[in-house]
């Protein structure tokens, strides 16, 4: 697991992650708010935060569900090291596609912005394996349309977006995976969230700061100076009075295990 490029990227980003993760925190806050509307504060079961990173959601969950037993799993150990817990939540180094948890041991599975790095079918199979029958899953993940401005700038600069950007699944692929599983959807909502940046470096930094700058496999070809200049020029053509746009297409899912 140590050579996994996504894992290495998150390990490198760990120390600056929280400062760069405003969008991630906004998405996580909304997810926990949605959960809370359906699940009262006196919930006492086992809650798993899958892809817990530095533990932002674990802290929010601790406040929202003080009587629940909290578990976090993440495969980037440097992200877990940033999680300084005043609580008794257990943060475990492990892979979402091979969870180090027993069958039917979890009462609620939540995950915020981690599944886009995973094979949806594998992550879903594992979620279903560890969830108790009748238990709920709450999830946010990124789908196609994410970073569409960057993809368009790459194309305008005659560069291949596929060589530099993570391929996100189609929204329908994720929905279909749930509908064909033993965990049909209760709700699914797709919402683009656009962040604005003063310049290209700040924008790239916002992606790098959350470890989201690597393809899951193969070596990423570095851009030479001329290609980078063309890319910046193409991105500048997208500037509006608010700055340079970067859109995340966020899919929020609520499902229940049969
Ligand atoms: C963008 S961060 C989100 C962290 C946290 N959920 C939050 O909202 O702040 C994505 C996290 O998913 C983790 N991750 C990605 N793929 C994973 C996998 N296959 N198994 C475990 N963790 C994974 C990364 O290490 C990273 O910490």
XYZ file of N, CA and C and ligand atoms in Angstrom:
801
model
N 0.829 -1.212 0.000
C 0.000 0.000 0.000
C 0.868 1.270 0.000
N 2.178 1.175 0.377
C 2.964 2.386 0.571
C 3.236 3.132 -0.733
N 3.147 2.462 -1.915
C 3.449 3.162 -3.153
C 2.190 3.702 -3.827
N 1.024 3.523 -3.217
C -0.217 4.015 -3.803
C -0.107 5.539 -3.967
N -0.171 6.078 -5.231
C 0.084 7.511 -5.425
C -0.923 8.420 -4.720
N -2.201 7.996 -4.630
C -3.189 8.843 -3.947
C -2.849 8.923 -2.466
N -2.468 7.764 -1.913
C -2.127 7.715 -0.491
C -0.903 8.605 -0.218
N 0.107 8.510 -1.100
C 1.311 9.343 -0.927
C 0.959 10.826 -1.005
N 0.064 11.155 -1.935
C -0.314 12.540 -2.117
C -1.002 13.088 -0.863
N -1.911 12.296 -0.274
C -2.582 12.736 0.952
C -1.592 12.763 2.115
N -0.648 11.848 2.150
C 0.361 11.902 3.211
C 1.156 13.212 3.121
N 1.495 13.617 1.893
C 2.256 14.872 1.735
C 1.424 16.089 2.117
N 0.111 16.037 1.843
C -0.753 17.210 2.071
C -1.194 17.335 3.524
N -0.941 16.294 4.326
C -1.584 16.204 5.647
C -1.395 17.450 6.511
N -0.155 17.995 6.538
C 0.112 19.068 7.499
C -0.590 20.374 7.121
N -0.952 20.537 5.836
C -1.627 21.778 5.426
C -3.081 21.526 5.061
N -3.538 20.285 5.228
C -4.865 19.910 4.723
C -5.974 20.788 5.294
N -6.021 20.898 6.635
C -7.178 21.570 7.254
C -7.279 23.018 6.808
N -6.106 23.691 6.647
C -6.134 25.094 6.235
C -6.650 25.238 4.810
N -6.462 24.213 3.984
C -6.856 24.308 2.576
C -8.241 23.747 2.329
N -8.855 23.188 3.355
C -10.008 22.317 3.122
C -11.353 22.996 3.389
N -11.448 24.297 3.071
C -12.720 24.989 3.351
C -13.892 24.332 2.628
N -13.677 24.023 1.335
C -14.771 23.398 0.554
C -15.150 22.050 1.176
N -14.128 21.257 1.544
C -14.383 19.942 2.141
C -15.171 20.083 3.438
N -14.830 21.116 4.225
C -15.531 21.311 5.502
C -16.970 21.756 5.270
N -17.168 22.607 4.277
C -18.530 23.054 3.937
C -19.389 21.847 3.513
N -18.812 20.971 2.693
C -19.543 19.786 2.218
C -19.827 18.847 3.398
N -18.838 18.660 4.266
C -19.018 17.763 5.427
C -20.082 18.317 6.378
N -20.051 19.626 6.608
C -21.038 20.244 7.513
C -22.457 20.009 6.994
N -22.632 20.170 5.657
C -23.966 19.974 5.070
C -24.407 18.515 5.210
N -23.448 17.605 5.002
C -23.773 16.169 5.100
C -24.217 15.821 6.520
N -23.482 16.323 7.509
C -23.818 16.001 8.903
C -25.146 16.672 9.286
N -25.389 17.854 8.742
C -26.685 18.522 8.969
C -27.831 17.679 8.383
N -27.641 17.148 7.178
C -28.660 16.286 6.550
C -28.889 15.038 7.409
N -27.800 14.437 7.870
C -27.906 13.235 8.716
C -28.683 13.547 9.976
N -28.338 14.680 10.560
C -28.925 15.055 11.846
C -30.432 15.281 11.721
N -30.862 15.765 10.534
C -32.305 15.985 10.325
C -33.055 14.654 10.350
N -32.343 13.559 10.023
C -33.003 12.247 9.968
C -32.696 11.385 11.192
N -31.655 11.741 11.905
C -31.161 10.865 12.978
C -30.969 11.694 14.254
N -31.704 11.367 15.315
C -31.634 12.221 16.511
C -30.276 12.160 17.220
N -30.020 13.186 18.042
C -28.729 13.305 18.739
C -28.486 12.193 19.745
N -29.558 11.492 20.145
C -29.367 10.440 21.157
C -29.001 9.088 20.532
N -28.576 9.103 19.268
C -28.151 7.877 18.578
C -26.960 7.262 19.323
N -27.027 5.957 19.550
C -25.984 5.342 20.389
C -25.174 4.264 19.666
N -25.390 4.085 18.374
C -24.711 2.972 17.690
C -23.268 3.293 17.310
N -22.690 2.399 16.466
C -21.331 2.583 15.934
C -21.410 3.359 14.623
N -20.734 4.513 14.582
C -20.694 5.313 13.346
C -19.297 5.216 12.749
N -19.232 4.872 11.457
C -17.945 4.831 10.757
C -17.815 6.062 9.867
N -16.697 6.783 9.978
C -16.343 7.841 9.033
C -15.278 7.249 8.102
N -15.687 6.908 6.888
C -14.797 6.220 5.942
C -14.024 7.247 5.110
N -12.683 7.251 5.246
C -11.864 8.287 4.618
C -11.893 9.523 5.498
N -11.597 9.315 6.782
C -11.798 10.368 7.801
C -10.754 11.473 7.711
N -9.643 11.247 6.975
C -8.612 12.279 6.845
C -8.094 12.722 8.198
N -8.078 14.042 8.414
C -7.549 14.597 9.660
C -8.605 14.630 10.767
N -9.775 14.074 10.494
C -10.773 13.893 11.554
C -11.773 15.021 11.699
N -11.881 15.869 10.654
C -12.842 16.986 10.762
C -14.253 16.469 11.061
N -14.709 15.457 10.311
C -16.087 14.942 10.523
C -16.206 14.252 11.874
N -15.134 13.565 12.290
C -15.208 12.878 13.597
C -15.473 13.888 14.709
N -14.816 15.061 14.618
C -15.056 16.093 15.642
C -16.508 16.590 15.595
N -17.022 16.801 14.374
C -18.417 17.276 14.254
C -19.383 16.195 14.741
N -19.077 14.935 14.395
C -19.953 13.827 14.813
C -19.950 13.683 16.334
N -18.783 13.898 16.914
C -18.663 13.797 18.382
C -19.608 14.786 19.072
N -19.646 16.013 18.472
C -20.523 17.035 19.044
C -21.992 16.697 18.800
N -22.284 16.168 17.598
C -23.681 15.921 17.219
C -24.235 14.669 17.888
N -23.373 13.635 18.015
C -23.817 12.345 18.573
C -22.909 11.939 19.740
N -23.037 12.629 20.882
C -22.086 12.397 21.976
C -22.139 10.979 22.546
N -23.244 10.263 22.327
C -23.351 8.915 22.907
C -23.004 7.806 21.917
N -22.696 8.176 20.679
C -22.354 7.151 19.682
C -20.901 6.712 19.854
N -20.574 5.519 19.324
C -19.184 5.060 19.283
C -18.641 5.388 17.891
N -17.574 6.208 17.853
C -17.082 6.705 16.559
C -15.821 5.978 16.127
N -15.806 5.610 14.844
C -14.632 4.988 14.239
C -14.288 5.755 12.971
N -13.005 5.973 12.732
C -12.574 6.563 11.468
C -11.612 5.614 10.792
N -11.674 5.548 9.460
C -10.693 4.752 8.701
C -10.121 5.638 7.607
N -8.798 5.607 7.458
C -8.147 6.321 6.352
C -6.848 5.584 6.027
N -6.479 5.586 4.732
C -5.246 4.860 4.396
C -4.002 5.736 4.428
N -4.146 7.055 4.626
C -2.982 7.946 4.699
C -2.635 8.175 6.177
N -1.570 7.523 6.616
C -1.284 7.580 8.052
C -0.926 8.991 8.519
N -0.333 9.815 7.603
C 0.015 11.186 8.005
C -1.253 12.019 8.230
N -2.323 11.729 7.494
C -3.605 12.417 7.738
C -4.106 12.023 9.125
N -4.043 10.747 9.445
C -4.521 10.283 10.760
C -3.700 10.898 11.894
N -2.382 11.099 11.641
C -1.535 11.677 12.704
C -1.972 13.093 13.056
N -2.611 13.793 12.097
C -3.079 15.154 12.378
C -4.331 15.154 13.247
N -4.933 13.977 13.366
C -6.186 13.892 14.133
C -5.845 13.802 15.619
N -5.912 14.966 16.275
C -5.648 14.943 17.709
C -7.001 14.901 18.391
N -7.301 13.789 18.953
C -8.646 13.589 19.453
C -8.716 13.750 20.962
N -9.592 14.661 21.357
C -9.873 14.758 22.783
C -10.942 13.723 23.127
N -11.466 13.094 22.080
C -12.554 12.136 22.267
C -12.001 10.718 22.285
N -12.881 9.747 22.445
C -12.394 8.370 22.381
C -12.696 7.734 21.035
N -12.869 8.562 19.995
C -13.044 8.005 18.654
C -11.781 7.255 18.258
N -11.959 6.142 17.575
C -10.827 5.319 17.179
C -10.537 5.583 15.710
N -9.331 6.031 15.382
C -8.964 6.280 13.987
C -8.014 5.173 13.535
N -8.429 4.436 12.502
C -7.709 3.228 12.092
C -7.111 3.433 10.706
N -5.865 2.979 10.530
C -5.229 3.031 9.222
C -5.737 1.853 8.380
N -6.472 2.136 7.324
C -7.015 1.050 6.508
C -7.634 1.589 5.233
N -7.989 0.673 4.375
C -8.477 0.992 3.035
C -10.006 0.833 2.966
N -10.673 1.815 2.377
C -12.141 1.751 2.222
C -12.594 0.561 1.396
N -11.692 0.096 0.519
C -12.068 -1.030 -0.337
C -11.785 -2.370 0.337
N -11.124 -2.332 1.485
C -10.852 -3.552 2.277
C -10.917 -3.146 3.748
N -12.085 -2.835 4.213
C -12.199 -2.262 5.568
C -11.748 -3.262 6.638
N -10.952 -2.796 7.585
C -10.477 -3.693 8.649
C -11.533 -3.819 9.758
N -12.750 -4.145 9.360
C -13.877 -4.195 10.299
C -14.678 -5.468 10.058
N -15.319 -5.938 11.120
C -16.087 -7.182 11.029
C -17.379 -6.971 10.233
N -17.886 -8.042 9.688
C -19.194 -8.012 9.010
C -20.257 -7.504 9.975
N -21.202 -6.742 9.459
C -22.387 -6.303 10.211
C -22.027 -5.739 11.595
N -21.001 -4.847 11.604
C -20.565 -4.289 12.887
C -20.871 -2.789 13.011
N -21.400 -2.173 11.940
C -21.559 -0.705 11.911
C -23.051 -0.343 11.772
N -23.474 0.646 12.546
C -24.881 1.085 12.513
C -25.094 2.249 11.552
N -24.039 2.993 11.258
C -24.166 4.115 10.325
C -22.813 4.332 9.639
N -22.843 4.333 8.314
C -21.620 4.548 7.518
C -21.716 5.940 6.923
N -20.716 6.786 7.186
C -20.679 8.072 6.498
C -19.303 8.273 5.883
N -19.289 9.047 4.806
C -18.019 9.295 4.135
C -18.146 10.608 3.378
N -17.201 11.496 3.565
C -17.270 12.780 2.869
C -16.040 12.984 1.986
N -16.291 13.037 0.701
C -15.281 13.341 -0.324
C -14.062 12.420 -0.285
N -14.309 11.134 -0.120
C -13.230 10.138 -0.224
C -13.510 9.121 -1.333
N -14.779 8.846 -1.606
C -15.103 7.779 -2.564
C -14.634 8.083 -3.981
N -14.394 9.372 -4.321
C -13.972 9.654 -5.701
C -12.612 9.052 -6.010
N -11.883 8.663 -4.954
C -10.580 8.017 -5.162
C -10.707 6.498 -5.270
N -11.901 5.994 -5.061
C -12.082 4.541 -4.943
C -12.823 3.991 -6.156
N -12.782 2.683 -6.292
C -13.664 1.980 -7.212
C -15.032 1.916 -6.526
N -16.050 2.539 -7.156
C -17.344 2.683 -6.480
C -17.910 1.330 -6.053
N -17.827 0.341 -6.946
C -18.384 -0.981 -6.639
C -17.696 -1.619 -5.436
N -16.358 -1.474 -5.367
C -15.614 -2.095 -4.253
C -15.947 -1.400 -2.931
N -15.972 -0.054 -2.971
C -16.281 0.694 -1.735
C -17.704 0.370 -1.271
N -18.621 0.246 -2.235
C -20.018 -0.050 -1.889
C -20.149 -1.464 -1.315
N -19.489 -2.435 -1.928
C -19.528 -3.817 -1.397
C -19.036 -3.848 0.050
N -17.941 -3.101 0.306
C -17.389 -3.089 1.661
C -18.322 -2.387 2.644
N -18.937 -1.289 2.191
C -19.900 -0.590 3.057
C -21.025 -1.544 3.431
N -21.517 -2.288 2.430
C -22.632 -3.213 2.697
C -22.197 -4.357 3.610
N -20.961 -4.794 3.440
C -20.469 -5.901 4.282
C -20.429 -5.507 5.758
N -19.945 -4.275 6.045
C -19.760 -3.897 7.449
C -21.041 -3.357 8.096
N -22.009 -2.943 7.245
C -23.247 -2.379 7.813
C -24.179 -3.479 8.314
N -24.857 -3.183 9.412
C -25.897 -4.089 9.892
C -27.117 -3.989 8.966
N -27.914 -5.045 8.881
C -29.146 -4.953 8.091
C -30.003 -3.788 8.584
N -30.541 -3.034 7.649
C -31.408 -1.904 7.999
C -30.644 -0.620 8.317
N -29.299 -0.701 8.382
C -28.505 0.487 8.744
C -28.408 1.470 7.558
N -28.072 2.715 7.883
C -28.065 3.775 6.866
C -26.642 4.147 6.438
N -26.549 4.684 5.220
C -25.284 5.200 4.682
C -25.516 6.629 4.215
N -24.588 7.508 4.558
C -24.610 8.903 4.099
C -23.257 9.192 3.477
N -23.319 9.792 2.285
C -22.092 9.883 1.507
C -22.062 11.160 0.679
N -20.900 11.797 0.592
C -20.692 12.763 -0.495
C -19.505 12.288 -1.309
N -19.619 12.433 -2.601
C -18.487 12.107 -3.476
C -18.526 13.039 -4.683
N -17.438 13.069 -5.421
C -17.375 13.949 -6.595
C -17.679 13.153 -7.854
N -18.402 13.781 -8.762
C -18.734 13.112 -10.022
C -18.319 13.985 -11.198
N -18.521 13.416 -12.388
C -18.163 14.085 -13.638
C -18.690 15.529 -13.656
N -17.884 16.427 -14.150
C -18.237 17.856 -14.114
C -17.331 18.576 -13.117
N -16.742 17.795 -12.201
C -15.782 18.375 -11.263
C -14.547 18.850 -12.037
N -14.092 20.048 -11.720
C -12.913 20.651 -12.363
C -13.135 20.822 -13.880
N -14.400 21.082 -14.281
C -14.633 21.175 -15.730
C -13.890 22.360 -16.327
N -13.675 23.417 -15.507
C -12.934 24.577 -16.040
C -11.475 24.185 -16.328
N -10.913 23.378 -15.426
C -9.522 22.946 -15.616
C -9.419 22.072 -16.873
N -10.397 21.172 -17.036
C -10.390 20.300 -18.219
C -10.478 21.139 -19.488
N -11.334 22.170 -19.441
C -11.495 23.002 -20.627
C -10.220 23.806 -20.909
N -9.558 24.283 -19.829
C -8.302 25.024 -20.020
C -7.227 24.100 -20.615
N -7.177 22.857 -20.136
C -6.219 21.892 -20.703
C -6.464 21.729 -22.204
N -7.748 21.554 -22.572
C -8.060 21.338 -23.999
C -7.693 22.572 -24.822
N -8.025 23.787 -24.290
C -7.685 25.019 -25.026
C -6.182 25.154 -25.196
N -5.429 24.627 -24.216
C -3.964 24.721 -24.301
C -3.383 23.538 -25.079
N -4.273 22.760 -25.720
C -3.870 21.580 -26.497
C -3.101 20.574 -25.652
N -3.603 20.384 -24.433
C -3.041 19.383 -23.514
C -4.159 18.396 -23.170
N -3.764 17.208 -22.745
C -4.782 16.189 -22.462
C -5.241 16.268 -21.008
N -6.528 16.591 -20.750
C -7.001 16.598 -19.359
C -6.836 15.229 -18.714
N -7.034 14.166 -19.504
C -7.004 12.806 -18.932
C -5.636 12.466 -18.345
N -4.572 13.114 -18.866
C -3.224 12.803 -18.373
C -2.936 13.492 -17.048
N -3.796 14.430 -16.638
C -3.480 15.238 -15.450
C -4.576 15.276 -14.409
N -5.801 14.934 -14.806
C -6.925 15.079 -13.868
C -7.522 13.714 -13.550
N -7.967 13.579 -12.308
C -8.634 12.353 -11.888
C -9.927 12.189 -12.681
N -10.130 11.002 -13.255
C -11.396 10.747 -13.963
C -12.479 10.480 -12.923
N -13.512 11.315 -12.932
C -14.608 11.138 -11.967
C -15.709 10.305 -12.617
N -16.403 9.473 -11.844
C -17.488 8.700 -12.445
C -18.666 9.589 -12.815
N -19.484 9.117 -13.739
C -20.740 9.793 -14.050
C -21.664 9.652 -12.844
N -22.521 10.662 -12.647
C -23.505 10.577 -11.563
C -24.340 9.297 -11.713
N -24.737 8.980 -12.950
C -25.599 7.802 -13.162
C -24.880 6.510 -12.805
N -23.561 6.466 -12.983
C -22.809 5.245 -12.638
C -22.910 4.980 -11.138
N -22.793 6.047 -10.338
C -22.859 5.877 -8.876
C -24.295 5.504 -8.478
N -25.270 6.222 -9.035
C -26.678 5.913 -8.712
C -27.003 4.466 -9.079
N -26.579 4.040 -10.283
C -26.897 2.679 -10.744
C -26.256 1.635 -9.828
N -25.016 1.921 -9.379
C -24.335 0.957 -8.496
C -25.167 0.734 -7.232
N -25.738 1.804 -6.699
C -26.578 1.667 -5.494
C -27.869 0.924 -5.835
N -28.500 1.339 -6.938
C -29.813 0.743 -7.258
C -29.686 -0.747 -7.524
N -28.507 -1.165 -8.071
C -28.331 -2.591 -8.369
C -27.797 -3.364 -7.175
N -27.474 -2.658 -6.087
C -26.924 -3.326 -4.902
C -28.080 -3.655 -3.954
N -27.713 -4.208 -2.821
C -28.740 -4.455 -1.805
C -28.938 -3.231 -0.921
N -28.600 -2.064 -1.452
C -28.719 -0.839 -0.658
C -29.304 0.277 -1.527
N -30.598 0.207 -1.811
C -31.188 1.209 -2.705
C -31.140 2.618 -2.129
N -31.162 3.593 -3.041
C -31.085 5.004 -2.637
C -32.371 5.457 -1.955
N -32.222 6.270 -0.950
C -33.373 6.993 -0.382
C -33.404 8.382 -1.019
N -32.281 9.068 -1.013
C -32.182 10.342 -1.744
C -30.810 10.430 -2.418
N -30.762 11.179 -3.501
C -29.488 11.492 -4.159
C -29.622 12.896 -4.733
N -28.632 13.736 -4.432
C -28.698 15.136 -4.872
C -27.332 15.518 -5.435
N -27.327 16.072 -6.628
C -26.056 16.476 -7.229
C -26.016 17.992 -7.319
N -24.949 18.566 -6.793
C -24.898 20.024 -6.707
C -23.493 20.529 -7.044
N -23.384 21.409 -8.063
C -22.062 21.982 -8.324
C -21.734 23.074 -7.301
N -20.515 23.040 -6.790
C -20.068 24.080 -5.850
C -18.827 24.720 -6.466
N -18.921 26.021 -6.750
C -17.789 26.692 -7.398
C -16.990 27.491 -6.380
N -15.676 27.266 -6.396
C -14.775 28.057 -5.558
C -14.082 29.080 -6.472
N -13.647 30.197 -5.883
C -13.070 31.291 -6.684
C -11.670 31.601 -6.193
N -10.777 31.875 -7.130
C -9.363 32.008 -6.776
C -8.752 33.236 -7.453
N -7.824 33.890 -6.710
C -7.232 35.138 -7.212
C -6.370 34.885 -8.441
N -5.666 33.776 -8.464
C -4.803 33.483 -9.613
C -4.630 31.974 -9.754
N -3.955 31.582 -10.822
C -3.821 30.162 -11.142
C -3.045 29.415 -10.055
N -2.005 30.066 -9.503
C -1.206 29.378 -8.471
C -2.040 29.077 -7.231
N -2.865 30.055 -6.828
C -3.719 29.832 -5.651
C -4.695 28.697 -5.932
N -5.225 28.700 -7.155
C -6.188 27.662 -7.533
C -5.526 26.276 -7.493
N -4.336 26.168 -8.116
C -3.614 24.878 -8.103
C -3.278 24.474 -6.672
N -2.908 25.481 -5.875
C -2.537 25.211 -4.484
C -3.730 24.640 -3.720
N -4.944 25.158 -4.036
C -6.133 24.675 -3.321
C -6.374 23.198 -3.630
N -5.997 22.771 -4.832
C -6.153 21.355 -5.198
C -5.051 20.539 -4.518
N -3.826 21.058 -4.594
C -2.688 20.336 -3.996
C -2.837 20.233 -2.489
N -3.367 21.304 -1.876
C -3.485 21.345 -0.419
C -4.387 20.261 0.132
N -5.307 19.775 -0.691
C -6.176 18.690 -0.218
C -5.771 17.358 -0.851
N -4.560 17.306 -1.378
C -4.022 16.036 -1.867
C -4.663 15.565 -3.157
N -5.451 16.449 -3.786
C -6.269 16.001 -4.905
C -5.590 16.245 -6.250
N -4.285 16.155 -6.282
C -3.579 16.507 -7.505
C -2.946 15.307 -8.184
N -3.365 14.118 -7.817
C -2.726 12.934 -8.381
C -3.714 12.001 -9.038
N -3.274 11.385 -10.091
C -4.063 10.309 -10.670
C -3.876 9.063 -9.816
N -4.881 8.184 -9.749
C -4.754 7.015 -8.899
C -3.748 6.001 -9.403
N -3.446 6.010 -10.689
C -2.458 5.058 -11.176
C -1.550 5.767 -12.174
N -0.444 5.141 -12.461
C 0.512 5.653 -13.439
C 1.183 6.939 -12.947
N 2.202 7.308 -13.620
C 2.955 8.493 -13.232
C 2.358 9.692 -13.951
N 2.183 10.780 -13.230
C 1.613 11.975 -13.827
C 2.708 12.691 -14.609
N 2.435 12.974 -15.889
C 3.451 13.649 -16.689
C 3.554 15.101 -16.258
N 4.770 15.589 -15.872
C 4.859 16.997 -15.477
C 4.703 17.909 -16.695
N 4.169 19.116 -16.455
C 4.030 20.074 -17.548
C 5.344 20.826 -17.706
N 5.792 21.008 -18.954
C 6.984 21.845 -19.120
C 6.555 23.317 -19.064
N 7.562 24.210 -19.054
C 7.282 25.632 -18.840
C 6.326 26.204 -19.901
N 6.548 25.804 -21.164
C 5.717 26.346 -22.253
C 4.274 25.863 -22.102
N 4.117 24.593 -21.747
C 2.760 24.037 -21.607
C 2.045 24.706 -20.440
N 2.779 24.934 -19.365
C 2.180 25.574 -18.190
C 1.716 27.002 -18.530
N 2.549 27.731 -19.299
C 2.165 29.100 -19.703
C 0.893 29.070 -20.536
N 0.812 28.101 -21.469
C -0.409 28.003 -22.300
C -1.622 27.698 -21.426
N -1.424 26.821 -20.437
C -2.534 26.435 -19.563
C -3.019 27.639 -18.749
N -2.056 28.422 -18.209
C -2.435 29.595 -17.403
C -3.182 30.608 -18.277
N -2.668 30.804 -19.484
C -3.323 31.751 -20.397
C -4.755 31.291 -20.695
N -4.923 29.983 -20.924
C -6.264 29.448 -21.231
C -7.177 29.590 -20.015
N -6.634 29.369 -18.839
C -7.464 29.483 -17.624
C -7.858 30.938 -17.394
N -6.914 31.858 -17.661
C -7.202 33.293 -17.469
C -8.388 33.739 -18.326
N -8.606 33.068 -19.447
C -9.745 33.427 -20.311
C -11.073 33.138 -19.603
N -11.038 32.347 -18.534
C -12.265 32.012 -17.791
C -12.510 32.970 -16.625
N -11.616 33.938 -16.446
C -11.717 34.835 -15.289
C -13.014 35.640 -15.325
N -13.634 35.781 -14.146
C -14.803 36.659 -14.012
C -14.462 37.652 -12.898
N -15.370 38.604 -12.594
C -15.031 39.563 -11.529
C -14.731 38.881 -10.194
N -15.226 37.669 -9.978
C -14.952 36.972 -8.706
C -13.608 36.247 -8.712
N -12.974 36.153 -9.854
C -11.684 35.479 -9.933
C -11.746 34.294 -10.885
N -10.841 33.323 -10.663
C -10.815 32.124 -11.503
C -11.684 31.045 -10.861
N -12.620 30.467 -11.625
C -13.535 29.476 -11.052
C -12.957 28.067 -11.052
N -13.316 27.299 -10.022
C -12.992 25.867 -9.979
C -14.202 25.177 -9.345
N -14.860 24.322 -10.124
C -16.122 23.731 -9.680
C -15.937 22.280 -9.238
N -16.546 21.975 -8.103
C -16.635 20.595 -7.604
C -18.094 20.166 -7.806
N -18.327 19.035 -8.437
C -19.700 18.550 -8.635
C -19.960 17.487 -7.565
N -20.712 17.882 -6.546
C -20.826 17.061 -5.329
C -22.119 16.252 -5.358
N -21.981 14.941 -5.287
C -23.141 14.052 -5.208
C -23.322 13.624 -3.750
N -24.508 13.876 -3.205
C -24.819 13.485 -1.826
C -25.831 12.347 -1.867
N -25.516 11.289 -1.164
C -26.352 10.083 -1.215
C -26.771 9.658 0.182
N -28.040 9.267 0.297
C -28.526 8.621 1.522
C -29.151 7.300 1.083
N -28.693 6.200 1.658
C -29.198 4.884 1.273
C -29.369 4.047 2.528
N -30.131 2.966 2.374
C -30.363 2.089 3.532
C -30.138 0.648 3.111
N -29.341 -0.052 3.934
C -29.073 -1.465 3.705
C -30.368 -2.265 3.870
N -30.609 -3.200 2.958
C -31.818 -4.032 3.092
C -31.805 -4.823 4.396
C -10.494 15.020 0.569
S -10.034 14.048 1.965
C -11.519 14.120 2.940
C -11.236 13.843 4.392
C -12.435 14.000 5.327
N -13.499 13.070 4.976
C -12.940 15.423 5.324
O -14.091 15.634 4.912
O -12.191 16.323 5.730
C -10.095 12.380 1.310
C -9.520 11.359 2.270
O -9.836 10.067 1.759
C -8.741 9.217 1.993
N -8.822 8.093 1.059
C -8.876 8.129 -0.288
N -8.974 6.885 -0.783
C -8.983 6.042 0.286
C -9.060 4.635 0.425
N -9.141 3.827 -0.649
N -9.034 4.108 1.663
C -8.932 4.913 2.759
N -8.854 6.260 2.699
C -8.888 6.822 1.464
C -7.514 10.101 1.788
O -6.358 9.573 2.406
C -7.995 11.409 2.423
O -7.636 11.493 3.776
